[in-house]
Coordinates of C-alpha atoms and ligand atoms in Angstrom, one line a residue:
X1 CA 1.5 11.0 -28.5
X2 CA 3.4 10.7 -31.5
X3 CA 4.6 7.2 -32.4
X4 CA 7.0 7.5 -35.2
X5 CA 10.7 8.1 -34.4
X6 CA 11.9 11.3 -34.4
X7 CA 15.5 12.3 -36.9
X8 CA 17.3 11.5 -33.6
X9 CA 15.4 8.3 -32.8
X10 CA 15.9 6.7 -36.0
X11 CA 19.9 7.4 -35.8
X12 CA 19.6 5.6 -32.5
X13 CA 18.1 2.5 -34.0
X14 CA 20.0 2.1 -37.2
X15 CA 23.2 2.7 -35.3
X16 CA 22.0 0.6 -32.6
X17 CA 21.1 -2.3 -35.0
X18 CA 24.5 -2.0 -36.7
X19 CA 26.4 -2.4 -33.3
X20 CA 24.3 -5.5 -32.3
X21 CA 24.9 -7.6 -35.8
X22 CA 28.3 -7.1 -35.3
X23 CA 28.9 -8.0 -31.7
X24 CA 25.8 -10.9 -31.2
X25 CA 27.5 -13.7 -33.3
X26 CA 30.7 -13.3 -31.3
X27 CA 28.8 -14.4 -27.9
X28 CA 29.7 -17.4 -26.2
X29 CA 26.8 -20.0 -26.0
X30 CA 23.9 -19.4 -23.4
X31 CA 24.5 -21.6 -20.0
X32 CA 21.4 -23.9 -19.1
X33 CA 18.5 -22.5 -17.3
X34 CA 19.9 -24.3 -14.0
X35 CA 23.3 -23.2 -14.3
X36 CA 23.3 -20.1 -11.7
X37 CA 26.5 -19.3 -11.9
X38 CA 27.2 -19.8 -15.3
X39 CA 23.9 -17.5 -16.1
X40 CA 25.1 -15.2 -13.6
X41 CA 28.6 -14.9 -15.4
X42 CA 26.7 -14.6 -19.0
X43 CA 24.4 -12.0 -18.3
X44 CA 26.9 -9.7 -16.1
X45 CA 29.5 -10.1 -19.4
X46 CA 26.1 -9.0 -21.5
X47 CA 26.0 -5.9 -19.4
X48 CA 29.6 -5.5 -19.3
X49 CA 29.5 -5.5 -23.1
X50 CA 26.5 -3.0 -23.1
X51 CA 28.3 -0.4 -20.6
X52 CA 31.6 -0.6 -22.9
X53 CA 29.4 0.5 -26.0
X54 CA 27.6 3.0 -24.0
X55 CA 24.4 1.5 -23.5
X56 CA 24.6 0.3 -20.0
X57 CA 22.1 3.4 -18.4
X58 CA 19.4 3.7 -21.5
X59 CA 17.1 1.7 -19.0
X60 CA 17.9 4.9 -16.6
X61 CA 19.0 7.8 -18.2
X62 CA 17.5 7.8 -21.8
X63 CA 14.4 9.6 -23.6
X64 CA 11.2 7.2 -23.5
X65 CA 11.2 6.5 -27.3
X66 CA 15.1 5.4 -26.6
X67 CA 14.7 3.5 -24.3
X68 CA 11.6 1.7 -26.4
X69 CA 14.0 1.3 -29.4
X70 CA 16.7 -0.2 -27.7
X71 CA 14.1 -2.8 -26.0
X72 CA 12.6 -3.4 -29.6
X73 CA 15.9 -3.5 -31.6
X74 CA 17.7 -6.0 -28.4
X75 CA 14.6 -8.6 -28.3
X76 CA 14.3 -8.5 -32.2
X77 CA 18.3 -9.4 -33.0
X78 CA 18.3 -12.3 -30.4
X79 CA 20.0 -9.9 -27.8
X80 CA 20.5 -11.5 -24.0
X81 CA 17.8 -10.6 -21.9
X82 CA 18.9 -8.5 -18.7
X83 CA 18.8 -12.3 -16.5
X84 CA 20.3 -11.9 -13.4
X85 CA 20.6 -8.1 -13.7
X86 CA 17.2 -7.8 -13.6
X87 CA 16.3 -6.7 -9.9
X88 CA 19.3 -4.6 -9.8
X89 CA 19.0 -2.9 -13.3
X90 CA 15.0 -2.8 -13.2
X91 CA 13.3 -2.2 -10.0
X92 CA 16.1 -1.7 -7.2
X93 CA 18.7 0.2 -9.1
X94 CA 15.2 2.9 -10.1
X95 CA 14.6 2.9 -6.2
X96 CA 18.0 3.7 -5.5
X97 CA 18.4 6.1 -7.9
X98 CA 14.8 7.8 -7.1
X99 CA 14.9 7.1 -3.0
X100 CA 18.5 7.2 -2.2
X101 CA 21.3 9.4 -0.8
X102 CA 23.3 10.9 -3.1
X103 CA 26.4 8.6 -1.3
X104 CA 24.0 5.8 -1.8
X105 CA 23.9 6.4 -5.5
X106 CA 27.3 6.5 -5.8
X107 CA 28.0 3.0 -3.9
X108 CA 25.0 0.7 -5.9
X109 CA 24.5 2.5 -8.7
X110 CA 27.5 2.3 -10.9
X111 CA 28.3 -1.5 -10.1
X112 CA 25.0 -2.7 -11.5
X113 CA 25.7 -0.2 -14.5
X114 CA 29.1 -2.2 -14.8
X115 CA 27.4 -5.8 -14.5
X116 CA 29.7 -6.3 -11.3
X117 CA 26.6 -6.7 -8.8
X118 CA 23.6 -8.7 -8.9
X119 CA 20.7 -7.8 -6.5
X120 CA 17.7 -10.0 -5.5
X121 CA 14.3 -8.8 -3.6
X122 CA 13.6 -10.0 -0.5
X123 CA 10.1 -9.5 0.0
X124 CA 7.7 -11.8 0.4
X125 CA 7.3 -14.1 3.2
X126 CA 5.1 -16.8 4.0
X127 CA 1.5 -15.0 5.1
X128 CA 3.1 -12.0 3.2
X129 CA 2.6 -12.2 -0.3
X130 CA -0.1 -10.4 -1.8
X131 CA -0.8 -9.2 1.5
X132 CA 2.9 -7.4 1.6
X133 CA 2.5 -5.1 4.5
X134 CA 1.9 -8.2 7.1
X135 CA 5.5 -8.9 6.6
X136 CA 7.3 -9.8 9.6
X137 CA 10.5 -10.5 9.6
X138 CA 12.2 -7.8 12.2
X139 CA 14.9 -5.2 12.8
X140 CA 15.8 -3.6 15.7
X141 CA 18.6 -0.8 16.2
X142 CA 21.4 -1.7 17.3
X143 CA 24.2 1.4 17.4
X144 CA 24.9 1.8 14.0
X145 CA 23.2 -1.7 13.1
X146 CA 19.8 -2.7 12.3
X147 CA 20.3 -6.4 13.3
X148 CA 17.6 -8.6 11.1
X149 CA 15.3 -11.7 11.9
X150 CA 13.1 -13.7 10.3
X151 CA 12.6 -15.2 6.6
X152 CA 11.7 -14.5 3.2
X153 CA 10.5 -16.8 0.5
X154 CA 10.6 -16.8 -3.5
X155 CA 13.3 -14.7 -3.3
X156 CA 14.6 -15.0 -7.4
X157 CA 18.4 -14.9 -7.9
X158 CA 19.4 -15.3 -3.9
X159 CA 21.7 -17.6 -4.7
X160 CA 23.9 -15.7 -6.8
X161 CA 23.0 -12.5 -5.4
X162 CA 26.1 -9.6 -3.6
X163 CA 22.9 -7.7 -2.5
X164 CA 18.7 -7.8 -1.3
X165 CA 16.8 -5.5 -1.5
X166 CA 14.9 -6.1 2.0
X167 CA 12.1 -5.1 3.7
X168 CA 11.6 -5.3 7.8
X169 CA 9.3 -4.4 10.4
X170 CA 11.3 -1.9 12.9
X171 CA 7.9 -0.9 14.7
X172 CA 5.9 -3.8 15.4
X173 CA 3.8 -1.4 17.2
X174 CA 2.5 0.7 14.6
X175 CA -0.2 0.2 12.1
X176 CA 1.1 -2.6 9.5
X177 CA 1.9 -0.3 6.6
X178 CA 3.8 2.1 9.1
X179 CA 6.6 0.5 10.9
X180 CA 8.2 -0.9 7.7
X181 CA 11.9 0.3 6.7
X182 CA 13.2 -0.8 3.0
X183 CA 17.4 -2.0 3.5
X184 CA 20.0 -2.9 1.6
X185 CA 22.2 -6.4 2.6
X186 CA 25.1 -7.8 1.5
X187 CA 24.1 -10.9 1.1
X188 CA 27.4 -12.4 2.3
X189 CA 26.7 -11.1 6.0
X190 CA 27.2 -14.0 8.7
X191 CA 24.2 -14.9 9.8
X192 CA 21.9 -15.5 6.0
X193 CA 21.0 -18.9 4.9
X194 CA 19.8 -19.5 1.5
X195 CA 18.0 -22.4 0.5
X196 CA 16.8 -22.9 -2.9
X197 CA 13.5 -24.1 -4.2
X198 CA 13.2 -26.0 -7.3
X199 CA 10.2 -25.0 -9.6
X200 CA 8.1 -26.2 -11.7
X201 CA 9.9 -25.8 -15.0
X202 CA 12.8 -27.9 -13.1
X203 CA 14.9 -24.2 -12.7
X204 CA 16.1 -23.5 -9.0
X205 CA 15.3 -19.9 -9.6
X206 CA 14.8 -18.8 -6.5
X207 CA 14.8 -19.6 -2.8
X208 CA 13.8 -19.5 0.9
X209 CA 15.8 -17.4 2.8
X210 CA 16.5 -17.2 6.3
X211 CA 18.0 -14.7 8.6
X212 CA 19.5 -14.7 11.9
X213 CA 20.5 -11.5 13.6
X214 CA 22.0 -10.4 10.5
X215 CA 23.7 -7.2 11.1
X216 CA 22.8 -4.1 8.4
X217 CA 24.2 -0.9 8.9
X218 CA 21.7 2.1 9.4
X219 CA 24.2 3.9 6.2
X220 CA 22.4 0.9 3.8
X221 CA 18.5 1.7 4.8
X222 CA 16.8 3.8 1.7
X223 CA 14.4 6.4 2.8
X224 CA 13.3 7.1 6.7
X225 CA 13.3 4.3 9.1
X226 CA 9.3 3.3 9.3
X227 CA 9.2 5.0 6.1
X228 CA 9.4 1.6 3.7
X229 CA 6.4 1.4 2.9
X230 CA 6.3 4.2 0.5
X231 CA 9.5 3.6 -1.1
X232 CA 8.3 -0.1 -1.8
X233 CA 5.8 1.9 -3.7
X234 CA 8.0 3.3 -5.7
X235 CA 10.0 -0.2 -6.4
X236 CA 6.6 -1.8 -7.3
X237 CA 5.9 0.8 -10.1
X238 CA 9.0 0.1 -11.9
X239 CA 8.7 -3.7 -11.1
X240 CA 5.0 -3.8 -13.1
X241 CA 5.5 -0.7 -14.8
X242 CA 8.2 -0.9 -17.1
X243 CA 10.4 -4.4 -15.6
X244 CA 8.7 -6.7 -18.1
X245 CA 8.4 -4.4 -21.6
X246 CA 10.6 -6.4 -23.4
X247 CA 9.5 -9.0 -22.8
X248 CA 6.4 -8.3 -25.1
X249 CA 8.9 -7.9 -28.0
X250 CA 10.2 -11.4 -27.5
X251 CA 6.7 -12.6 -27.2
X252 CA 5.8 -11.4 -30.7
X253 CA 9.0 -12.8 -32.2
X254 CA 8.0 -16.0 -30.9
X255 CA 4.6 -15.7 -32.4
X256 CA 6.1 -14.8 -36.0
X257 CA 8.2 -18.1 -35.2
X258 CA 4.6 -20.0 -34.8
X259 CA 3.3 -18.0 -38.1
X260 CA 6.3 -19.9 -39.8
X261 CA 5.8 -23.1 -37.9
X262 CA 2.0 -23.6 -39.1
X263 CA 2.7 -23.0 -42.2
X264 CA 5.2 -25.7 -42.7
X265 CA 3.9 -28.3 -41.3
X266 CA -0.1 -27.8 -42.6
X267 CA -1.5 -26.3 -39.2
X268 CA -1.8 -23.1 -40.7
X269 CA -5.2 -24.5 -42.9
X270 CA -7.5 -24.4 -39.6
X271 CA -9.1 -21.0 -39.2
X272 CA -9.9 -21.3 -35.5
X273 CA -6.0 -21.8 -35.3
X274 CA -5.2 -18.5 -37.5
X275 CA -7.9 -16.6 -35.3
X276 CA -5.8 -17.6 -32.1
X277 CA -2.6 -16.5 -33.6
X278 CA -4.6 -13.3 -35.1
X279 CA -5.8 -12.3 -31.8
X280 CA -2.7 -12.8 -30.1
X281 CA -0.9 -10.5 -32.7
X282 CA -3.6 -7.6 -32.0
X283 CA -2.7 -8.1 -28.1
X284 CA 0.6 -8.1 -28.2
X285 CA 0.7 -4.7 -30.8
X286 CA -2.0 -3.0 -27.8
X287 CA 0.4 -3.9 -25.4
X288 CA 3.0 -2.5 -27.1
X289 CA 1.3 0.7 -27.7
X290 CA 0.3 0.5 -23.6
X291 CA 4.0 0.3 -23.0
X292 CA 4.4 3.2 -25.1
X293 CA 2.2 4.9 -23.3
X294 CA 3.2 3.9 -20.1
X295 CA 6.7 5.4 -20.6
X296 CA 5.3 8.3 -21.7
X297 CA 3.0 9.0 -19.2
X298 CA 6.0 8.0 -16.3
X299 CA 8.4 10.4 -18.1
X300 CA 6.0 13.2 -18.0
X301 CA 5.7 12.7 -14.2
X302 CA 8.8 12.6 -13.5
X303 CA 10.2 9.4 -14.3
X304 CA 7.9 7.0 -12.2
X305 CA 5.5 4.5 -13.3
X306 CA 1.6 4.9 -13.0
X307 CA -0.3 2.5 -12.3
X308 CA -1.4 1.8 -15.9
X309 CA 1.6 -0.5 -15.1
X310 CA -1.2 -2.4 -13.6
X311 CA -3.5 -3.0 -16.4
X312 CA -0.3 -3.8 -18.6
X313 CA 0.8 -6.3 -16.3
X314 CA -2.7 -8.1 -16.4
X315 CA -3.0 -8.6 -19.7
X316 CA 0.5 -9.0 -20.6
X317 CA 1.4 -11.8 -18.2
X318 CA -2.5 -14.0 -19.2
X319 CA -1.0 -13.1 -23.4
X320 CA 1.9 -14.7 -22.6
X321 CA 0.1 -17.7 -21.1
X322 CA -2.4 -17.9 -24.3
X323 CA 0.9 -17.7 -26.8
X324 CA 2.4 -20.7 -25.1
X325 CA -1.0 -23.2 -25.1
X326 CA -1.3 -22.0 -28.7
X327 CA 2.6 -22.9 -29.4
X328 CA 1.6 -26.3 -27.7
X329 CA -1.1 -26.8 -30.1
X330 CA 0.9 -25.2 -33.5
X331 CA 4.0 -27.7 -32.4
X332 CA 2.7 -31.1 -31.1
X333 CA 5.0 -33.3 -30.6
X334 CA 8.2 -31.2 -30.9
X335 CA 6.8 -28.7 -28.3
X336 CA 7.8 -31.4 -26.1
X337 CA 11.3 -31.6 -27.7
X338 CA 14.0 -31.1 -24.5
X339 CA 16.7 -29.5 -26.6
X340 CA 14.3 -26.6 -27.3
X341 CA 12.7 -24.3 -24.6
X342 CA 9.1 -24.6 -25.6
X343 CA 8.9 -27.6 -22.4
X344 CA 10.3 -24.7 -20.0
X345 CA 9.2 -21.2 -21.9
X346 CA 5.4 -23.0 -21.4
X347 CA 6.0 -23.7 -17.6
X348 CA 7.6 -20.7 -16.6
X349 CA 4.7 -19.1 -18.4
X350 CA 2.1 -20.2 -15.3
X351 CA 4.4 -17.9 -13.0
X352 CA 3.7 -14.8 -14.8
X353 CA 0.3 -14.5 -13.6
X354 CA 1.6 -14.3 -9.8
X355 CA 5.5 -12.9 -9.5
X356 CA 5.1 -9.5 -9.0
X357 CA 1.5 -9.2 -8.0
X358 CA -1.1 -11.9 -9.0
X359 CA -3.8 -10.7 -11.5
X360 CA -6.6 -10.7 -8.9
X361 CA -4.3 -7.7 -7.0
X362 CA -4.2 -6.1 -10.0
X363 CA -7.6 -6.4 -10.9
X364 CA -8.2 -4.6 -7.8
X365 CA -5.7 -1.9 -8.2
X366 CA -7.2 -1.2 -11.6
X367 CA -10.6 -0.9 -9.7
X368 CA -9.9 1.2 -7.1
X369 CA -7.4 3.1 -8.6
X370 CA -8.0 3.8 -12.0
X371 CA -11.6 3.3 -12.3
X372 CA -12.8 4.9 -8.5
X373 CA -14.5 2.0 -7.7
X374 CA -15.1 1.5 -3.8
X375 CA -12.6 -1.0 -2.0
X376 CA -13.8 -4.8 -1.6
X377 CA -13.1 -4.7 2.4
Ligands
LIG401 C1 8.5 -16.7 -10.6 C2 8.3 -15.9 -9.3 C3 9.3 -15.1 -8.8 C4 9.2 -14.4 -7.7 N1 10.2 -13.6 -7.2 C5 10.1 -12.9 -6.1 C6 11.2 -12.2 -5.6 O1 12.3 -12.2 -6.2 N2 11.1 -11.6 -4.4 C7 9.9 -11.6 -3.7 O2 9.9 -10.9 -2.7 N3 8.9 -12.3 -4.1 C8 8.9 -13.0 -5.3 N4 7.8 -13.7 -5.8 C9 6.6 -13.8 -4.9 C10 5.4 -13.1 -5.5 O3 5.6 -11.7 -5.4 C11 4.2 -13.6 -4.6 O4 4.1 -15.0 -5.0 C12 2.9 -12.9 -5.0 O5 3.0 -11.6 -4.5 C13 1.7 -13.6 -4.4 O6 1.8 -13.8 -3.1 P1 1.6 -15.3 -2.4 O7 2.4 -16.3 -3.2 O8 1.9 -15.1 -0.9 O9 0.0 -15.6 -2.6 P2 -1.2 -15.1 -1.7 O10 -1.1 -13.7 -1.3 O11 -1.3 -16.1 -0.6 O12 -2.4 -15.3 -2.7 C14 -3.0 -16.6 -2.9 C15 -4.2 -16.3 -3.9 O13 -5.2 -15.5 -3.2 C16 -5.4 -14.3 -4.0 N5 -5.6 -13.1 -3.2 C17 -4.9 -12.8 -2.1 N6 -5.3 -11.6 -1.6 C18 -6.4 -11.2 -2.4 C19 -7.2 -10.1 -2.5 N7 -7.1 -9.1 -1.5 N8 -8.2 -10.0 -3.4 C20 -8.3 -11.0 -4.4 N9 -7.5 -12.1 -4.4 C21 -6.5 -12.2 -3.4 C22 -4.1 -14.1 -4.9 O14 -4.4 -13.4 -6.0 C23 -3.8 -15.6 -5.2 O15 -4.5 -16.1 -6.2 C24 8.0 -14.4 -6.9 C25 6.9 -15.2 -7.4 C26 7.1 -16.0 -8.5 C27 5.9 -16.8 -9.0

């Protein structure tokens, strides 16, 4: 794999870099972390802005090492992350676009393109978290309705959310990974209650949320009924694969930010301290060499994520835990400053290591499927 950018690549970024220094410093200041709808507003007018310049689909439609420059050059300049696009843009917009009906690409597609539609994933239920397939929250056909009941939990974004990406038992009868069917809801339907849960970090970022014959027309289900469990598949290997890569940029610019920190204020004379932040600089540089690989390797098989998305997800979300102790230690006192978001960036850290799969499923997708161990059970 070559890693330098290519004539065409290097036109992207400079271009790319030119656009963003124009158009970052005439943003309008970033809502709090618990103003939903303020956060939702923001981040659909970031996306808004990217689709007017052209640069709405590169998450979709662009060449691996484009895609990789845009992350790099976004995260570097300070750009708004995707927020509450990020379901809708990174995992379920993918699915759609891999899974769906070509009439079904036209509906979801262009909205989330536009920042006009925010999606959330309704998933997980209580019993059914790393243990997906035991889900149990039912559909049943009824003319041109599947009508829904039953409840998910840690659904990120439901509050705000025009859609979910949901997934129901319609055979209870079948083996657990077979009678699952993957919808889409409009999350205004009669019959959905959404209750949020406050987190650690003091964010209500997601919620609990209940359903009571909710009515979902058959048009809105994504690949065969009883069929879902594949095409969850597929949204899971976006979701680890290639949903959190930017993220890894941002992490290093925080850790250049600690670099400048220690050396101001006379941490930066301890050696164990420098080996920390030395260490954490070589992981984050692997990871972003995994990630290029990663992309690589999905592109060459057309366009979905391995599960090397797995290993990068280990390591990447237990980094970004390590980089916020270590800013604990570099700051003191003013880590604990509330004006700034070390307090919140350090909490919301913990999640990492569970949303999306916890570490100990990936550990054991990395030994059973990349390295052919046998199964535990
Ligand atoms: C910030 C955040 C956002 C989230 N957003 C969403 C969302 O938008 N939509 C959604 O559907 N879900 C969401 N989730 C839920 C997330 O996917 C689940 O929390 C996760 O899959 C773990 O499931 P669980 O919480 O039920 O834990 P459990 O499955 O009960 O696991 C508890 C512990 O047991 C371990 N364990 C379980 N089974 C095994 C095994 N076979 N081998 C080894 N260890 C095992 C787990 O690793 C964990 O340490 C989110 C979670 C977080 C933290």
């Amino acid at each position: 794999m070559d890693l330098a950018d290519s004539p065409e690549d290097a036109e992207f970024r400079a271009r790319l870099r030119e656009w963003l220094g124009k158009v970052l410093p005439t943003l309008p200041p970033k809502p709090s972390p618990d103003d939903w709808p303020g956060r939702r507003a923001y981040d659909l007018g970031w996306q808004r802005t990217l689709y007017d310049a052209g640069y709405a689909d590169v998450h979709w439609q662009a060449t691996p090492g484009v895609r990789l420059i845009f992350l790099e050059e976004t995260e570097k300049a300070g750009a708004p992350y995707v927020g509450a696009g990020f379901v809708g843009l990174l995992h379920a917009g993918p699915t759609i676009a891999a899974e769906g009906t070509a009439g079904q690409r036209a509906r979801w597609l262009p909205p989330i393109l536009r920042g006009e539609e925010v999606w959330c994933q309704g998933f997980s239920e209580p019993d059914a978290g790393s243990d997906l397939a035991a889900l149990r929250t039912r559909a049943w056909r009824d003319g041109d309705d599947y009508v829904v009941s039953g409840s998910k939990i840690w659904t990120s974004h439901a509050e705000v959310a025009d859609w979910c990406e949901l997934l129901v038992r319609t055979d209870p009868g079948a083996p657990k990974h077979k009678g699952i069917t993957w919808l889409a809801m409009p999350m205004d339907t009669p019959g959905i209650t959404v209750r949020p849960l406050r987190t650690l970090a003091g964010s209500a970022e997601f919620a609990e949320v209940f359903l009571d014959e909710v009515r979902v027309p058959v048009t809105h289900r994504v690949g065969e009924e009883n069929d879902g469990w594949r095409v969850t598949m597929v949204t899971l290997s976006f979701e680890r694969g290639t949903a959190f890569v930017g993220e890894v940029v941002a992490c290093r610019r925080v850790l250049g930010e600690l670099a400048v920190a220690a050396r101001r204020n006379g941490r930066w004379d301890d050696p164990v301290l420098r080996r920390r932040l030395g260490a954490l600089n070589a992981e984050f540089r692997a990871l972003w060499r995994l990630t290029q690989w990663n992309v690589s390797a999905a592109e060459a098989q057309g366009g979905l994520p391995g599960v090397g998305g797995s290993v990068f997800k280990l390591r990447y979300s237990q980094a970004r835990q390590e980089l916020y102790d270590t800013a604990a230690d570099v700051l003191g006192d003013e880590s604990l400053d509330a004006d700034r978001p070390w307090v919140h960036d350090r909490l919301s850290s913990l999640s990492y290591t569970i949303a999306a799969g916890t570490s100990q499923i990936q550990r054991n997708i990395v030994a059973e499927r990349i390295l052919g161990l046998p199964k535990g059970r």
